[in-house]
């Protein structure tokens, strides 16, 4: 247990060091880089160092404390927090949806070889479709969907796109995990005359857990990306994606502002990953420590 | 009634293909209830295959396997046997107690009964204080004892073991042999035991079945009567060494025949 704690402390420390390094590089370049940026064959390859293009890191952070718009009593911080919370809920919904879908598909593929052979290639292809192209489609399909009292809410499109990105790593990782049970343990279950379902729950899923944990971690960050991109490309109000475009429009007058929204998006991703890491630590607490990670 | 009855059983893999392997050819063997029978022979002679046929993890190509007077399938569905492999194969995510309870869970026993039985089994393999440990916190020998406890948890009349002590050091191995005899005597379990070790086969068995490869078949059956209870002292008896010699000759004779065969082919 102490080694786990020490390792976590070490990781946190390295994370902070890496973050500090980024800040140092940013500020050093800003101080020393060419004011007009660098050009190669007429194309700009290095950014300009003016405060419009590269505001100071401390300006970005102090921006959090000031009002969102002049005269408003709402700070940027509370606006970003509200946006991040909104997007977090959408991402969580997308993650859950993607998790259920991914796991379900993995089980079907593990159970029936023909499903695996028929479906897996399409799953791989599905991930090459640009999300930007898919987002308006999902919105318009969703808009047409009306089952009884159920009316497709706009936010659901964003969650669906989050799920679309999340389900893939989850399906693939879980499938790999379900197939990872050793031949002898499968024979053992057979010798107990255990049904396929019993074998699934008593052997295959527990064996798959070390494979599912990193898959779900990937899925969690993927769902955040899906939701934020969907918010941006469909213009959904209320989330951090929308804030990023709104603040970006003000970049000429208020260059630090857009970075607050970007930090908000980063914090959102980290929070999502953090939730999964906590769950991970819980489900893996009684496993041998040298197992795959 | 015989515990295991194997009638002219043949098993071929990849039938009809260029890589067809005749793993077993017309093997017949009867095992009496309470008997301890070892299978010994060079690698690839079909020992594991024979054991898997008895366990109904494989279907014979020809012939018939009966366990407890039932077909092998029925016996498996009734869980008439327990099985142990070279690797203990315990589930990492279950405590020792839960590992032992696994076959009982699958039989649908209720919680109280499972706990009582697991407690008994832990006493039997003399590891009660490790009930709540995880398998990876145990030594290889302890894990193997838990695997035996798991195999015996449902009190099956038959125990099938494939080189269960193969991965253990000599000291642990001899200790485990003693334990296994004690446990089987206490429960009256019939055992079919695959091993590569001649002294192990002789020490444990009422009969040692010597097998030879290509195609796998039984070449000799050695009756081992060491008189009375088997203890560590048994290992020093003349009868013990004589039986070892007989088994070794059985294996050697086959080896000589084999070399001869190789020469003929050339
Ligand atoms: N699933 C399989 N497919 C094809 N051939 C197989 C299969 N299982 C076993 N064989 C072949 O059958 C023969 C007997 O194998 P088996 O595992 O029974 O030998 P064994 O006596 O247990 O050997 P060892 O002492 O090395 O464990 C071997 O030639 C092996 O290659
Ligand atoms: Mg074998």
PDB file of N, CA and C and ligand atoms in Angstrom, chain B residues 13-14 21-23 41-50 58 162-163 194 196 214, ligand 1:
ATOM      1  N   UNK B  13      -5.828 -35.966 -33.442  1.00  0.00           N
ATOM      2  CA  UNK B  13      -6.050 -34.527 -33.647  1.00  0.00           C
ATOM      3  C   UNK B  13      -5.894 -34.210 -35.128  1.00  0.00           C
ATOM      4  N   UNK B  14      -6.552 -33.190 -35.578  1.00  0.00           N
ATOM      5  CA  UNK B  14      -6.467 -32.728 -36.972  1.00  0.00           C
ATOM      6  C   UNK B  14      -6.741 -33.864 -37.953  1.00  0.00           C
ATOM      7  N   UNK B  21      -2.336 -36.089 -35.899  1.00  0.00           N
ATOM      8  CA  UNK B  21      -1.558 -36.708 -34.823  1.00  0.00           C
ATOM      9  C   UNK B  21      -2.419 -37.799 -34.195  1.00  0.00           C
ATOM     10  N   UNK B  22      -1.887 -39.019 -34.179  1.00  0.00           N
ATOM     11  CA  UNK B  22      -2.594 -40.083 -33.461  1.00  0.00           C
ATOM     12  C   UNK B  22      -2.105 -40.080 -32.031  1.00  0.00           C
ATOM     13  N   UNK B  23      -2.790 -39.309 -31.190  1.00  0.00           N
ATOM     14  CA  UNK B  23      -2.320 -39.127 -29.818  1.00  0.00           C
ATOM     15  C   UNK B  23      -2.505 -40.394 -28.996  1.00  0.00           C
ATOM     16  N   UNK B  41       5.267 -41.745 -18.801  1.00  0.00           N
ATOM     17  CA  UNK B  41       5.734 -41.998 -20.154  1.00  0.00           C
ATOM     18  C   UNK B  41       6.400 -40.756 -20.707  1.00  0.00           C
ATOM     19  N   UNK B  42       7.122 -40.925 -21.790  1.00  0.00           N
ATOM     20  CA  UNK B  42       7.846 -39.778 -22.359  1.00  0.00           C
ATOM     21  C   UNK B  42       6.892 -38.693 -22.840  1.00  0.00           C
ATOM     22  N   UNK B  43       7.425 -37.517 -22.985  1.00  0.00           N
ATOM     23  CA  UNK B  43       6.631 -36.372 -23.417  1.00  0.00           C
ATOM     24  C   UNK B  43       5.941 -36.657 -24.750  1.00  0.00           C
ATOM     25  N   UNK B  44       4.677 -36.341 -24.843  1.00  0.00           N
ATOM     26  CA  UNK B  44       3.951 -36.514 -26.092  1.00  0.00           C
ATOM     27  C   UNK B  44       3.313 -37.887 -26.258  1.00  0.00           C
ATOM     28  N   UNK B  45       3.325 -38.722 -25.197  1.00  0.00           N
ATOM     29  CA  UNK B  45       2.764 -40.061 -25.348  1.00  0.00           C
ATOM     30  C   UNK B  45       1.257 -40.074 -25.086  1.00  0.00           C
ATOM     31  N   UNK B  46       0.704 -38.915 -24.759  1.00  0.00           N
ATOM     32  CA  UNK B  46      -0.749 -38.843 -24.657  1.00  0.00           C
ATOM     33  C   UNK B  46      -1.315 -38.937 -23.251  1.00  0.00           C
ATOM     34  N   UNK B  47      -0.490 -38.698 -22.237  1.00  0.00           N
ATOM     35  CA  UNK B  47      -0.971 -38.773 -20.852  1.00  0.00           C
ATOM     36  C   UNK B  47      -2.044 -37.710 -20.594  1.00  0.00           C
ATOM     37  N   UNK B  48      -1.705 -36.477 -20.956  1.00  0.00           N
ATOM     38  CA  UNK B  48      -2.673 -35.390 -20.720  1.00  0.00           C
ATOM     39  C   UNK B  48      -3.930 -35.612 -21.554  1.00  0.00           C
ATOM     40  N   UNK B  49      -3.735 -36.102 -22.772  1.00  0.00           N
ATOM     41  CA  UNK B  49      -4.875 -36.373 -23.640  1.00  0.00           C
ATOM     42  C   UNK B  49      -5.804 -37.401 -22.994  1.00  0.00           C
ATOM     43  N   UNK B  50      -5.216 -38.461 -22.441  1.00  0.00           N
ATOM     44  CA  UNK B  50      -6.020 -39.504 -21.800  1.00  0.00           C
ATOM     45  C   UNK B  50      -6.809 -38.921 -20.623  1.00  0.00           C
ATOM     46  N   UNK B  58     -12.213 -33.484 -23.851  1.00  0.00           N
ATOM     47  CA  UNK B  58     -12.027 -33.911 -25.235  1.00  0.00           C
ATOM     48  C   UNK B  58     -12.975 -35.071 -25.499  1.00  0.00           C
ATOM     49  N   UNK B 162      -2.886 -33.606 -13.362  1.00  0.00           N
ATOM     50  CA  UNK B 162      -1.896 -33.595 -14.437  1.00  0.00           C
ATOM     51  C   UNK B 162      -0.619 -32.907 -13.953  1.00  0.00           C
ATOM     52  N   UNK B 163       0.375 -33.696 -13.616  1.00  0.00           N
ATOM     53  CA  UNK B 163       1.652 -33.185 -13.095  1.00  0.00           C
ATOM     54  C   UNK B 163       1.444 -32.092 -12.054  1.00  0.00           C
ATOM     55  N   UNK B 194      -1.033 -37.968 -13.443  1.00  0.00           N
ATOM     56  CA  UNK B 194      -0.004 -37.938 -14.489  1.00  0.00           C
ATOM     57  C   UNK B 194       1.286 -37.390 -13.903  1.00  0.00           C
ATOM     58  N   UNK B 196       5.954 -37.251 -14.405  1.00  0.00           N
ATOM     59  CA  UNK B 196       7.173 -37.603 -15.131  1.00  0.00           C
ATOM     60  C   UNK B 196       8.173 -38.278 -14.212  1.00  0.00           C
ATOM     61  N   UNK B 214       3.540 -42.271 -30.207  1.00  0.00           N
ATOM     62  CA  UNK B 214       3.471 -42.489 -31.664  1.00  0.00           C
ATOM     63  C   UNK B 214       3.110 -43.900 -32.067  1.00  0.00           C
TER      64      UNK B 214
HETATM   65  N1  LIG C   1      -5.119 -29.784 -29.103  1.00  0.00           N
HETATM   66  C1  LIG C   1      -4.214 -30.511 -29.787  1.00  0.00           C
HETATM   67  N2  LIG C   1      -4.113 -30.367 -31.126  1.00  0.00           N
HETATM   68  C2  LIG C   1      -3.225 -31.094 -31.826  1.00  0.00           C
HETATM   69  N3  LIG C   1      -2.396 -31.995 -31.297  1.00  0.00           N
HETATM   70  C3  LIG C   1      -2.447 -32.185 -29.973  1.00  0.00           C
HETATM   71  C4  LIG C   1      -3.344 -31.444 -29.135  1.00  0.00           C
HETATM   72  N4  LIG C   1      -3.175 -31.824 -27.859  1.00  0.00           N
HETATM   73  C5  LIG C   1      -2.201 -32.756 -27.878  1.00  0.00           C
HETATM   74  N5  LIG C   1      -1.761 -32.974 -29.136  1.00  0.00           N
HETATM   75  C6  LIG C   1      -0.751 -33.940 -29.548  1.00  0.00           C
HETATM   76  O1  LIG C   1      -1.057 -35.160 -28.963  1.00  0.00           O
HETATM   77  C7  LIG C   1       0.104 -35.818 -28.510  1.00  0.00           C
HETATM   78  C8  LIG C   1      -0.054 -36.150 -27.046  1.00  0.00           C
HETATM   79  O2  LIG C   1      -0.103 -34.959 -26.294  1.00  0.00           O
HETATM   80  P1  LIG C   1      -0.245 -34.939 -24.717  1.00  0.00           P
HETATM   81  O3  LIG C   1      -0.326 -33.533 -24.300  1.00  0.00           O
HETATM   82  O4  LIG C   1      -1.339 -35.841 -24.327  1.00  0.00           O
HETATM   83  O5  LIG C   1       1.142 -35.553 -24.279  1.00  0.00           O
HETATM   84  P2  LIG C   1       1.692 -35.767 -22.797  1.00  0.00           P
HETATM   85  O6  LIG C   1       1.967 -37.217 -22.647  1.00  0.00           O
HETATM   86  O7  LIG C   1       0.801 -35.136 -21.812  1.00  0.00           O
HETATM   87  O8  LIG C   1       3.061 -34.989 -22.880  1.00  0.00           O
HETATM   88  P3  LIG C   1       3.802 -34.180 -21.710  1.00  0.00           P
HETATM   89  O9  LIG C   1       4.447 -35.183 -20.865  1.00  0.00           O
HETATM   90  O10 LIG C   1       4.808 -33.358 -22.456  1.00  0.00           O
HETATM   91  O11 LIG C   1       2.786 -33.366 -21.019  1.00  0.00           O
HETATM   92  C9  LIG C   1       1.260 -34.884 -28.798  1.00  0.00           C
HETATM   93  O12 LIG C   1       1.913 -35.339 -29.968  1.00  0.00           O
HETATM   94  C10 LIG C   1       0.614 -33.556 -29.027  1.00  0.00           C
HETATM   95  O13 LIG C   1       1.326 -32.828 -29.992  1.00  0.00           O
END
